[in-house]
Amino acid sequence: MSSEEKGVWIELVVAIATYIAYAILVIGEVSRSSVASAHYVPLMLSAIGASIIATVIVRTVVSTVSPRDAGKRDIRDRQIFRIGEYVGRW
């Protein structure tokens, strides 16, 4: 598995875990008060920050554990990047 593919899997797992934690916290907030008075914005901002920090930390750990794979791209990664750049320009 290339390092880019590992990174995508890490981002997926962290995003799902962060969303589940955010949903649990918001449901707990709503259960204590009404929906209109729930303070979801600070929870959302902290969830976004935690997701970014967790992604960076986990990707760094994975790159450190397997340094020979860090930065390597296989043919599929190069093709996906090329097509993405082509489509993105239009």
mmCIF file of C-alpha atoms in Angstrom:
data_model
loop_
_atom_site.group_PDB
_atom_site.id
_atom_site.type_symbol
_atom_site.label_atom_id
_atom_site.label_comp_id
_atom_site.label_asym_id
_atom_site.label_seq_id
_atom_site.Cartn_x
_atom_site.Cartn_y
_atom_site.Cartn_z
ATOM 1 C CA MET A 1 0.000 0.000 0.000
ATOM 2 C CA SER A 2 1.437 3.366 -0.975
ATOM 3 C CA SER A 3 1.898 6.158 1.532
ATOM 4 C CA GLU A 4 -0.846 8.219 -0.105
ATOM 5 C CA GLU A 5 -3.310 5.353 0.189
ATOM 6 C CA LYS A 6 -2.368 4.887 3.841
ATOM 7 C CA GLY A 7 -2.935 8.599 4.361
ATOM 8 C CA VAL A 8 -6.388 8.437 2.819
ATOM 9 C CA TRP A 9 -7.348 5.493 5.038
ATOM 10 C CA ILE A 10 -6.061 7.345 8.097
ATOM 11 C CA GLU A 11 -8.093 10.436 7.180
ATOM 12 C CA LEU A 12 -11.203 8.309 6.666
ATOM 13 C CA VAL A 13 -10.906 6.563 10.027
ATOM 14 C CA VAL A 14 -10.145 9.795 11.888
ATOM 15 C CA ALA A 15 -13.033 11.619 10.187
ATOM 16 C CA ILE A 16 -15.528 8.887 11.082
ATOM 17 C CA ALA A 17 -14.283 8.680 14.688
ATOM 18 C CA THR A 18 -14.411 12.459 15.062
ATOM 19 C CA TYR A 19 -17.922 12.647 13.637
ATOM 20 C CA ILE A 20 -19.161 9.926 15.980
ATOM 21 C CA ALA A 21 -17.622 11.703 18.982
ATOM 22 C CA TYR A 22 -19.125 15.031 17.849
ATOM 23 C CA ALA A 23 -22.568 13.477 17.368
ATOM 24 C CA ILE A 24 -22.445 11.903 20.835
ATOM 25 C CA LEU A 25 -21.445 15.211 22.412
ATOM 26 C CA VAL A 26 -24.154 17.157 20.566
ATOM 27 C CA ILE A 27 -26.811 14.599 21.489
ATOM 28 C CA GLY A 28 -25.703 14.888 25.115
ATOM 29 C CA GLU A 29 -25.917 18.680 24.885
ATOM 30 C CA VAL A 30 -29.390 18.542 23.363
ATOM 31 C CA SER A 31 -30.603 16.091 25.994
ATOM 32 C CA ARG A 32 -29.702 18.597 28.735
ATOM 33 C CA SER A 33 -31.371 21.581 27.044
ATOM 34 C CA SER A 34 -33.468 22.418 24.016
ATOM 35 C CA VAL A 35 -32.199 22.166 20.456
ATOM 36 C CA ALA A 36 -32.330 25.936 19.981
ATOM 37 C CA SER A 37 -30.157 26.642 23.026
ATOM 38 C CA ALA A 38 -27.594 23.879 22.416
ATOM 39 C CA HIS A 39 -24.021 25.124 22.132
ATOM 40 C CA TYR A 40 -22.893 23.120 19.134
ATOM 41 C CA VAL A 41 -20.481 25.608 17.551
ATOM 42 C CA PRO A 42 -17.687 25.230 20.143
ATOM 43 C CA LEU A 43 -18.093 21.462 19.923
ATOM 44 C CA MET A 44 -17.918 21.588 16.141
ATOM 45 C CA LEU A 45 -14.806 23.775 16.110
ATOM 46 C CA SER A 46 -13.063 21.578 18.669
ATOM 47 C CA ALA A 47 -14.006 18.469 16.671
ATOM 48 C CA ILE A 48 -12.545 19.986 13.505
ATOM 49 C CA GLY A 49 -9.352 20.950 15.344
ATOM 50 C CA ALA A 50 -9.077 17.539 16.977
ATOM 51 C CA SER A 51 -9.557 15.853 13.605
ATOM 52 C CA ILE A 52 -6.773 17.886 12.017
ATOM 53 C CA ILE A 53 -4.391 17.299 14.910
ATOM 54 C CA ALA A 54 -5.170 13.567 15.090
ATOM 55 C CA THR A 55 -4.666 13.154 11.338
ATOM 56 C CA VAL A 56 -1.280 14.884 11.444
ATOM 57 C CA ILE A 57 -0.137 12.864 14.450
ATOM 58 C CA VAL A 58 -1.247 9.488 13.073
ATOM 59 C CA ARG A 59 0.225 10.174 9.618
ATOM 60 C CA THR A 60 3.509 11.189 11.259
ATOM 61 C CA VAL A 61 3.572 8.032 13.355
ATOM 62 C CA VAL A 62 2.815 5.822 10.339
ATOM 63 C CA SER A 63 5.519 7.558 8.273
ATOM 64 C CA THR A 64 7.992 7.125 11.123
ATOM 65 C CA VAL A 65 7.182 3.439 11.569
ATOM 66 C CA SER A 66 7.589 2.660 7.871
ATOM 67 C CA PRO A 67 10.064 5.250 6.505
ATOM 68 C CA ARG A 68 10.842 3.328 3.313
ATOM 69 C CA ASP A 69 7.234 3.777 2.161
ATOM 70 C CA ALA A 70 7.062 7.497 2.981
ATOM 71 C CA GLY A 71 6.601 9.630 -0.104
ATOM 72 C CA LYS A 72 6.330 6.730 -2.542
ATOM 73 C CA ARG A 73 3.568 6.838 -5.120
ATOM 74 C CA ASP A 74 2.484 3.940 -7.253
ATOM 75 C CA ILE A 75 1.117 4.129 -10.790
ATOM 76 C CA ARG A 76 -2.490 4.463 -9.623
ATOM 77 C CA ASP A 77 -1.618 7.434 -7.406
ATOM 78 C CA ARG A 78 0.132 9.170 -10.294
ATOM 79 C CA GLN A 79 -2.808 8.539 -12.650
ATOM 80 C CA ILE A 80 -5.370 9.745 -10.108
ATOM 81 C CA PHE A 81 -3.301 12.882 -9.502
ATOM 82 C CA ARG A 82 -2.928 13.521 -13.229
ATOM 83 C CA ILE A 83 -6.661 13.124 -13.907
ATOM 84 C CA GLY A 84 -7.496 15.271 -10.883
ATOM 85 C CA GLU A 85 -5.217 18.027 -12.128
ATOM 86 C CA TYR A 86 -6.698 17.784 -15.618
ATOM 87 C CA VAL A 87 -10.284 17.997 -14.357
ATOM 88 C CA GLY A 88 -9.426 20.688 -11.808
ATOM 89 C CA ARG A 89 -8.152 23.038 -14.468
ATOM 90 C CA TRP A 90 -11.497 23.140 -16.228
#
